[in-house]
XYZ file of C-alpha atoms in Angstrom:
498
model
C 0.000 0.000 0.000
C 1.176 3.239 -0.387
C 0.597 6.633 1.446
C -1.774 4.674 4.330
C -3.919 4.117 2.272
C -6.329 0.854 3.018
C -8.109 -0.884 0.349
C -9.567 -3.321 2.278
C -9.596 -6.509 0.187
C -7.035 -8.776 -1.607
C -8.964 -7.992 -5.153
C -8.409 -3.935 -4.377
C -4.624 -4.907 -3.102
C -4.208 -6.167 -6.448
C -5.861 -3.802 -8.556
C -3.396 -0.832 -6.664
C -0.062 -3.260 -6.934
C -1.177 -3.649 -11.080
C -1.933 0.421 -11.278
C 1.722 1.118 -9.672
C 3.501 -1.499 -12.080
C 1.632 0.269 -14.758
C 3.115 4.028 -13.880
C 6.559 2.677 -13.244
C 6.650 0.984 -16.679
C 5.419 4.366 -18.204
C 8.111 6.301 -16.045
C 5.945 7.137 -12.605
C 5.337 10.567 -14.167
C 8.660 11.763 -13.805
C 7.432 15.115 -14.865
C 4.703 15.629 -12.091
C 6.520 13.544 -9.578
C 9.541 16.383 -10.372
C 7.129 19.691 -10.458
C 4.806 18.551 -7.660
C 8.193 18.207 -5.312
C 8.963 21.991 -6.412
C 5.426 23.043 -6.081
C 5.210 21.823 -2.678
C 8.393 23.223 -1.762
C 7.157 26.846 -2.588
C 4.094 26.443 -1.270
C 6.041 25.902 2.128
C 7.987 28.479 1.902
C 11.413 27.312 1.391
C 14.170 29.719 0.703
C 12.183 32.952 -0.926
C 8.437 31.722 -1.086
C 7.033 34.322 -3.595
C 10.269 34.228 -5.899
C 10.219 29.964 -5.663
C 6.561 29.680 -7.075
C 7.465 32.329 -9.497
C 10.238 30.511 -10.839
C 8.489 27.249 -10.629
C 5.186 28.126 -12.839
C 7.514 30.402 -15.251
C 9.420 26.874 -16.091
C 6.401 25.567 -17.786
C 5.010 27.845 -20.585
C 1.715 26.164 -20.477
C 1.542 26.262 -16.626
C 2.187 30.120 -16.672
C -0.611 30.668 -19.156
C -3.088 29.683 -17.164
C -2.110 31.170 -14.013
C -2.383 34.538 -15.575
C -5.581 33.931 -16.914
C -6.701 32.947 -13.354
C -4.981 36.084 -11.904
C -7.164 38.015 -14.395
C -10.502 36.141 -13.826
C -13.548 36.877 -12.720
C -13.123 35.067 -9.484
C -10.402 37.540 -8.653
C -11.787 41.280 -10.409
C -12.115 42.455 -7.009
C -8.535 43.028 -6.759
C -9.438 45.521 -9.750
C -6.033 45.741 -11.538
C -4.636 43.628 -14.474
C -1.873 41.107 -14.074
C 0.516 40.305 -16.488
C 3.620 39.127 -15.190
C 3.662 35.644 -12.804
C 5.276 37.327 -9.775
C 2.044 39.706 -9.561
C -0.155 36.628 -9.934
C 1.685 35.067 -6.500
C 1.694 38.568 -4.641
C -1.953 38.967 -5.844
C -2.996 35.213 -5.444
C -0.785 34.041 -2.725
C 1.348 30.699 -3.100
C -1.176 28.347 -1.987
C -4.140 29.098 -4.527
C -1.316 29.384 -7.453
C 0.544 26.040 -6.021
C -3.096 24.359 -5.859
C -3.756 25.471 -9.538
C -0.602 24.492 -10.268
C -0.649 20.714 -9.133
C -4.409 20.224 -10.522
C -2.844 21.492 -13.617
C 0.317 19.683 -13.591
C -1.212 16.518 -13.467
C -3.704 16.429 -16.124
C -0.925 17.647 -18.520
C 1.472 14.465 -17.191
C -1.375 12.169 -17.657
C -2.149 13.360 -21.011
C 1.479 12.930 -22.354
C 1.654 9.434 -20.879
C -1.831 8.166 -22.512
C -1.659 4.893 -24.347
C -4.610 5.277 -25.388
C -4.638 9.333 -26.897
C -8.903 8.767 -27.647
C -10.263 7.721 -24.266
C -7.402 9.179 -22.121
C -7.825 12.565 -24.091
C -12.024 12.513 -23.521
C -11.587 11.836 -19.723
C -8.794 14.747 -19.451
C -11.013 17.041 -21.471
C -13.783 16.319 -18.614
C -11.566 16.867 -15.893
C -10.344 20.290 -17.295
C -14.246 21.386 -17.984
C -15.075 20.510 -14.398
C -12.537 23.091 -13.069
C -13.810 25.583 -15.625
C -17.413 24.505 -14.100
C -16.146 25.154 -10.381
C -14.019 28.349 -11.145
C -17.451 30.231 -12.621
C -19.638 29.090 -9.724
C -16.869 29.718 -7.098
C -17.008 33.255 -8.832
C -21.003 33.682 -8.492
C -20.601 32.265 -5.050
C -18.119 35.005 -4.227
C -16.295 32.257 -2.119
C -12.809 32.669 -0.459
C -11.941 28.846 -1.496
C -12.727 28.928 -5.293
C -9.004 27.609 -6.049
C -8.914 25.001 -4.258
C -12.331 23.921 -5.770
C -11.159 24.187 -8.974
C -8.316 21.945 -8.291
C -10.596 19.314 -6.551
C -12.840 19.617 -9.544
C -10.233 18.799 -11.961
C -9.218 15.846 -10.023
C -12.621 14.318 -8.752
C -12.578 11.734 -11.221
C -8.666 10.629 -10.763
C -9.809 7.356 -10.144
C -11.254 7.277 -14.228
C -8.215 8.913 -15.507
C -5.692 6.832 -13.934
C -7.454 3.894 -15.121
C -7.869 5.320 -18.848
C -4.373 6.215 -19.057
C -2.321 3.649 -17.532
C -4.966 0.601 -17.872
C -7.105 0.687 -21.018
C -7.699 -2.686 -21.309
C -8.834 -2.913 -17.659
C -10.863 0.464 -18.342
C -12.377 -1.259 -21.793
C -13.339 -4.485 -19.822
C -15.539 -2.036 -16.924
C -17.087 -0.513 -20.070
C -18.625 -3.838 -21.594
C -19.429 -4.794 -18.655
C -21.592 -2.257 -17.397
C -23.467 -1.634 -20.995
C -24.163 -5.370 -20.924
C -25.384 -5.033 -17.104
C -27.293 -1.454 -18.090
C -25.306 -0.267 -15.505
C -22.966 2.418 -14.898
C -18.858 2.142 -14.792
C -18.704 3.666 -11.006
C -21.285 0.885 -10.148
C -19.265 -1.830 -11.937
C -15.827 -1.172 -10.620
C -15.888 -2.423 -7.145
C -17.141 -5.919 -8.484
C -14.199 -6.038 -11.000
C -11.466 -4.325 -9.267
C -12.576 -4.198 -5.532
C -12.125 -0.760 -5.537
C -14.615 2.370 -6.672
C -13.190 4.629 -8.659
C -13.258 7.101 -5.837
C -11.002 5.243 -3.781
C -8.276 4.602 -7.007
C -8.459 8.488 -7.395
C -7.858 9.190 -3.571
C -5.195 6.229 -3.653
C -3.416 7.815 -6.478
C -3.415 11.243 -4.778
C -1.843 9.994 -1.575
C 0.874 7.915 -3.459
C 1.783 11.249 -5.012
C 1.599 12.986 -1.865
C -1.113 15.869 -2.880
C -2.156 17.605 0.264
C -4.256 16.075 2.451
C -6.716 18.801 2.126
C -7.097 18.425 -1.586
C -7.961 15.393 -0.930
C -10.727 15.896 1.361
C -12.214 17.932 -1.506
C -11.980 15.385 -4.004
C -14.440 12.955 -2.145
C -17.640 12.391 -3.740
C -20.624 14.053 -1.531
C -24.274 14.052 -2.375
C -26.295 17.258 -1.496
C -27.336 18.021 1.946
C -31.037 18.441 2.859
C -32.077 22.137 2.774
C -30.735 24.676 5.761
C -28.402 21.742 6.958
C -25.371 23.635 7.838
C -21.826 23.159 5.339
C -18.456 23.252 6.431
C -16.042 24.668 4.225
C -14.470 21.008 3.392
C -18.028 20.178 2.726
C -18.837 22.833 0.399
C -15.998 22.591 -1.846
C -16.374 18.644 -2.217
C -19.870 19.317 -3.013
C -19.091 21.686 -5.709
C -16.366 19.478 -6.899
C -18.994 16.454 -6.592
C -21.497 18.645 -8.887
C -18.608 19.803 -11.328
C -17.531 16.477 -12.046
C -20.606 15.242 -12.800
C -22.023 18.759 -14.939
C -18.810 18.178 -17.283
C -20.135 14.505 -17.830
C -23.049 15.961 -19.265
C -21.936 18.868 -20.558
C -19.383 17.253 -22.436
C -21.219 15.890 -25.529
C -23.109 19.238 -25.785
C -26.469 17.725 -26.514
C -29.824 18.492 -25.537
C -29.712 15.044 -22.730
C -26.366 16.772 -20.990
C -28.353 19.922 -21.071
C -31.391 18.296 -18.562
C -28.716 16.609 -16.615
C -26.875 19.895 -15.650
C -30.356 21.595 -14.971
C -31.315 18.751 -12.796
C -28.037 18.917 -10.617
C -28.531 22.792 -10.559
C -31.664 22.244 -8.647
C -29.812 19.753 -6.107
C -26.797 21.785 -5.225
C -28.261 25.227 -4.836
C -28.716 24.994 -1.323
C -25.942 23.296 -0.633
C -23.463 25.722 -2.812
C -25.703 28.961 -1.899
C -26.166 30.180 -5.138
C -29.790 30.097 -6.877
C -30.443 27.576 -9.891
C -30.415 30.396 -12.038
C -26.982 31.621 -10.999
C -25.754 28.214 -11.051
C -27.118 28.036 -15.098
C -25.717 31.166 -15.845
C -22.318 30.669 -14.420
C -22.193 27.130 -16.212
C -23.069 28.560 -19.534
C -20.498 31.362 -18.818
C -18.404 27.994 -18.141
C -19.175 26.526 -21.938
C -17.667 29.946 -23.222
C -14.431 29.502 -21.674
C -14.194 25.923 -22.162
C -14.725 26.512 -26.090
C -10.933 27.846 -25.654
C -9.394 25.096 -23.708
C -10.693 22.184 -24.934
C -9.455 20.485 -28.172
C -11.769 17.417 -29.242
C -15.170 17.999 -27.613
C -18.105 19.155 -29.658
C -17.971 22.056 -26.971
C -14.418 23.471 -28.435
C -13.638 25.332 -31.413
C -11.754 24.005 -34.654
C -8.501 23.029 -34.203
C -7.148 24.870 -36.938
C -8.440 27.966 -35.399
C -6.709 27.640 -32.374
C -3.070 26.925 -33.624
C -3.307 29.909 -35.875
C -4.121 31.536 -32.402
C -1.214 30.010 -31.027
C 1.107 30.468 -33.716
C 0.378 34.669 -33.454
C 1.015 34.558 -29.678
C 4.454 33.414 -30.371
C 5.428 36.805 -32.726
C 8.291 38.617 -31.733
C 5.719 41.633 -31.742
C 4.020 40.305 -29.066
C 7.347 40.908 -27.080
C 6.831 44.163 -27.086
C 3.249 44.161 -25.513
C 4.591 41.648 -22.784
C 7.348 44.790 -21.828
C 3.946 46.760 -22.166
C 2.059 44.782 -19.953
C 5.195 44.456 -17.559
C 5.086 48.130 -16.736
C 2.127 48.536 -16.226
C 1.862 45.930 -13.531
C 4.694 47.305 -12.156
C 3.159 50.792 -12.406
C 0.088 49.234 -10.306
C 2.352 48.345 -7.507
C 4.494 51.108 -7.101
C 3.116 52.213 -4.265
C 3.414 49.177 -2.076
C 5.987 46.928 -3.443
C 9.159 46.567 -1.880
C 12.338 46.811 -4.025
C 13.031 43.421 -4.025
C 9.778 42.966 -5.434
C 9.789 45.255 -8.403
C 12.936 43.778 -9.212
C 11.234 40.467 -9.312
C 8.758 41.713 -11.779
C 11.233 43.665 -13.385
C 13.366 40.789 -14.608
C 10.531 38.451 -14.895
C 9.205 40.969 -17.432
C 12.579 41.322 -19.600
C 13.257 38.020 -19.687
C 9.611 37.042 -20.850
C 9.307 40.016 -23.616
C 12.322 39.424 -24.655
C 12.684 35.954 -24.737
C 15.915 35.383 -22.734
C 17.965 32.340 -22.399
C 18.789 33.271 -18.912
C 18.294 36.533 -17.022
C 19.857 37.536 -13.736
C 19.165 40.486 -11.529
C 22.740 41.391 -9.592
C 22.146 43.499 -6.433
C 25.069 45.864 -5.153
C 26.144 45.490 -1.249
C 27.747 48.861 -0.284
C 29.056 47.496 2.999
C 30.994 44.529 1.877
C 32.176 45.917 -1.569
C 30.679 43.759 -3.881
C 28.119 42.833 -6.775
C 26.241 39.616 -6.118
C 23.631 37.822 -8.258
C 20.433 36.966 -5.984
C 17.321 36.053 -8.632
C 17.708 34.395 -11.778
C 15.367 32.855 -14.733
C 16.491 30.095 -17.254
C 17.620 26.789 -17.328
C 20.947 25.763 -14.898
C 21.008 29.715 -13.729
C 20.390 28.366 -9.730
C 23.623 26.495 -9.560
C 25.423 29.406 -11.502
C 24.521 31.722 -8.379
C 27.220 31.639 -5.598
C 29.944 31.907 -8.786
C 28.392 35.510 -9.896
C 30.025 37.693 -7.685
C 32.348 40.501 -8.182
C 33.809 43.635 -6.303
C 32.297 46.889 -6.770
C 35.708 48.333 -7.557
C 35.985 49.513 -10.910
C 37.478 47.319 -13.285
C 37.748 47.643 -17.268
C 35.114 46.052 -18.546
C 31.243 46.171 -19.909
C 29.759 45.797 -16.840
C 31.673 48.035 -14.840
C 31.399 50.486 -18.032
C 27.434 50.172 -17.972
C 27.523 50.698 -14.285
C 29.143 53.854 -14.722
C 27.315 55.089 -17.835
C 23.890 54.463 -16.402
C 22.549 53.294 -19.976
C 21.321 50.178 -21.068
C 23.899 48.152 -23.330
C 23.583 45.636 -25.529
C 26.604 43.754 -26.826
C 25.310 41.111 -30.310
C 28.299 39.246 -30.265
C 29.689 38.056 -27.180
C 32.351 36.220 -28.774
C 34.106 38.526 -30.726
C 37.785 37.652 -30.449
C 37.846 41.853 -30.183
C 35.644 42.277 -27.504
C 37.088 39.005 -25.115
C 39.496 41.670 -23.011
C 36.154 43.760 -21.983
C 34.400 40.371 -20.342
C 35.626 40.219 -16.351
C 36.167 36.356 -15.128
C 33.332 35.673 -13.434
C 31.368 36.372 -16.594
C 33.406 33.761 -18.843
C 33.454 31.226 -15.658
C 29.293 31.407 -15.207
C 27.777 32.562 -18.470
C 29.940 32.183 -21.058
C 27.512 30.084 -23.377
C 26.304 33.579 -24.393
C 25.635 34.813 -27.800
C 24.752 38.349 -27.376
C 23.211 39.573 -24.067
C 21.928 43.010 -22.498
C 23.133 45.175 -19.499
C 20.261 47.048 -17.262
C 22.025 49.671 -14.246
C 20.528 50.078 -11.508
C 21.186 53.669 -10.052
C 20.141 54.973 -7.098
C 20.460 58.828 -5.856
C 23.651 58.820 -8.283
C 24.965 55.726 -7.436
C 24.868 52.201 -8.837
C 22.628 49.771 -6.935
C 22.739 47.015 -9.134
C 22.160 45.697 -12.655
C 19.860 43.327 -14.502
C 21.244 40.959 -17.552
C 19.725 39.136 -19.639
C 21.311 37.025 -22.797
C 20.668 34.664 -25.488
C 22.219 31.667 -26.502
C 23.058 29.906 -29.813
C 19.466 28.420 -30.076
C 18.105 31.738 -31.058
C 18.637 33.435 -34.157
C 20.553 36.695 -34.599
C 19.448 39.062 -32.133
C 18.334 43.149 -32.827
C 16.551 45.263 -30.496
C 14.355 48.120 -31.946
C 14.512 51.596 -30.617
C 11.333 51.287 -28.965
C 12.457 48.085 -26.671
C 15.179 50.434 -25.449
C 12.778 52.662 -24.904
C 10.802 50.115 -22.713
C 13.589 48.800 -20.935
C 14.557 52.424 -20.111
C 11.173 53.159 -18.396
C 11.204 49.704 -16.306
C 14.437 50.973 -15.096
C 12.980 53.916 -14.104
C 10.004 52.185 -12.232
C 12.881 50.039 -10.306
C 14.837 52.733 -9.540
C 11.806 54.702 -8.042
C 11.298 51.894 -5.533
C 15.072 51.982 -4.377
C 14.634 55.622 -3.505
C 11.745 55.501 -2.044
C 12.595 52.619 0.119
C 16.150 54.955 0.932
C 14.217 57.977 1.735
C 12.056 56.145 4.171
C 15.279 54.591 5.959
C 16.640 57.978 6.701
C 13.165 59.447 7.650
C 12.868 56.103 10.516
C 16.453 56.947 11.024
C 15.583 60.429 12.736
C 12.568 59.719 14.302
């Protein structure tokens, strides 16, 4: 058994043992068994919280996506400001409801790549990915506090059918037969053949890969409670999760039949959810809208065709400029009340996103001991490159110094001119040497340098040019950073006198 988890008979003992063989022939999700450890790590707060989860979503493309379109939901309008850059999204959101989206997400995209069978396993990820669109809308008309961590529960309240879709079609194929010859449903089926419900392979499955035991709670299945029975909070979001799950069954095949199902559930949960029937119609049709975008082969989404040309724009080098855009003005936003450390967070997050860096590092000057010193970075390897980026604030003959003391952004295409080798310092051609061309961003605070960002690209990207108006951008976020510092100085000396 794994994770204390009981099944209770020799039949469900083997069912588990033959589930486990499966995944570790497949690999054991190495991906989700990797970005569930890092998740969890964040979400406790290990080394810089905010920065960790940051770093964590911005590794997957996909992952990073979606958090920003949650950021900029309805569930969370009444922060009334638009986010566009991850590290707003965990300040805004906090790193439990963006690690909670985050592992929900994580492992519907791990089971899909893993699918032997791309039909069925594609159909039963489709329906867990339209329940969490189901539970994110009502969460929203509910105006509940705990609408992320029903989404999450949502998308994995039928684990149990996805595990055994993915990793055991033939086992999955054999429950199917069986219960059309029987006129009976799969769930009613599955604890004759495998002496387990599907419920308990789901909740198995989640303690194996050690979700939180929380999530868990939420992912139990819960009928509705009689009317004016009170609902704890664990309560209400496995009832919402319950009714999501089973609304994207019906609403899946986007037929009138779903469409008397969902209406019929609608009238169950109201009480239980507190939210009227009517609410609970309009927030699932609001539901359909948004699932028209996600999904890829139900009759609910939108051609195919239509949404890689979608894709395929997104990925323009125009739309760098309009992620520098959006970076500012988040940053802009939170003037007011981030901390330096912050804004330099977003800052580099921002430059390394619009610009589509290989690696970007934001270097932070300590007055008192003399010395530059790299303390957040983005891109593959950069962590381990950390403790070896370090040099004295003493000027020295090179770029960086020279940048330092300009005060302007440089940007140097070819790294490896023989010409230009004297002007890069040793810790440079020790640490990031694999550099094509890269870019220089001072810091400078009250007339002195406070640090630098850099970002650079590497041989996998074609010949880099910058227009006039990216300068132009970069120059402005530099401004916004530098505002901070100052402010942050000025109030220092003010506390100082008091």
């Amino acid at each position: 058994m794994t994770g204390g988890f009981k099944a209770g008979t020799p039949l469900g003992d083997q069912t588990l043992a033959q589930l486990w063989d499966c995944t570790r022939r497949q690999g054991d999700m190495p991906g989700f068994a990797k970005a569930i450890t890092a998740i969890l790590s964040a979400m406790r707060g290990e080394d810089d919280q905010e920065f960790n989860m940051t770093r964590t979503v911005l590794s997957d493309p996909v992952l990073t996506q979606k958090v920003l379109r949650l950021a900029n939901s309805g569930m969370y309008s009444a922060f009334g400001q638009h986010v566009s850059t991850v590290s707003k999204a965990v300040l805004v959101l906090g790193t439990e409801t963006i690690g909670h989206l985050a592992l929900g997400l994580k492992l519907i995209e791990e089971l899909a790549t893993t699918s032997s069978d791309a039909t069925i396993a594609h159909i039963e990820m489709e329906k867990a990915v339209l329940a969490g669109i189901v539970a994110q809308q009502i969460a929203y008309t509910a105006e509940s506090p705990h609408g992320e961590a029903a989404v999450v529960c949502s998308m994995l309240h039928t684990l149990g059918r996805m595990m055994m879709t993915f990793y055991m079609p033939e086992r999955w194929t054999d429950l199917q037969r069986l219960a059309e010859q029987d006129g009976r449903g799969v769930d009613d089926v599955a604890p004759e053949v495998l002496g387990l419900s599907m419920e308990e392979i789901g909740h198995a499955a989640a303690l194996h890969w050690g979700l939180p035991a929380s999530l868990i709670k939420g992912m139990r299945k819960l009928a509705p409670t009689e009317d004016g029975a009170e609902v704890s909070t664990s309560d209400w979001i496995a009832g919402l999760s319950t009714m999501s799950a089973m609304c994207a069954e019906s609403l899946w095949h986007d037929d009138p039949a779903g469409d008397d199902a969902v209406a019929r559930l609608t009238e169950s949960y109201a009480a239980m959810l507190g939210v009227a029937p009517a609410n609970l119609m309009h927030a699932i049709e609001q539901a359909k809208v948004v699932a028209a975008n996600d999904l890829t082969i139900a009759p609910l989404s939108r051609p195919a065709e239509r949404r890689a040309k979608a894709l395929a724009k997104t990925r323009q080098r125009a739309a760098g400029n309009k992620i520098l855009l959006s970076g500012l003005a988040d940053m802009r936003d939170m003037l007011d009340t981030a901390n330096p450390g912050q804004m330099v967070q977003i800052a580099l997050e921002t430059v390394y996103k619009g610009l589509d860096f290989s690696r970007a590092v934001a270097f932070v000057r300590n007055r008192k001991d003399g010395h530059y010193a790299a303390k957040i970075s983005f891109g593959e390897g950069t962590r381990n490159l950390l403790a070896a980026m370090t040099f004295d604030d003493a000027y020295e003959p090179n770029v960086f110094h020279a940048a330092l003391n300009s005060d302007r952004v440089i940007f140097i295409e070819n790294a490896r001119d023989a010409k230009f080798a004297a002007k890069l310092p040793l810790w440079w051609k020790s640490s990031l040497a694999e550099a094509r061309s890269f870019v220089i961003l001072p810091l400078s605070a009250n007339g002195q340098p406070a640090g630098f960002l850099y970002g650079d690209w590497d041989e996998s990207f074609p010949p880099i040019q910058l227009s006039q108006t990216e300068f132009s951008l970069l120059n402005d976020l530099r401004t916004l950073v530098v505002r901070a510092v100052e402010r942050r100085h000025a109030q220092e000396v003010v506390g100082g006198r008091v």
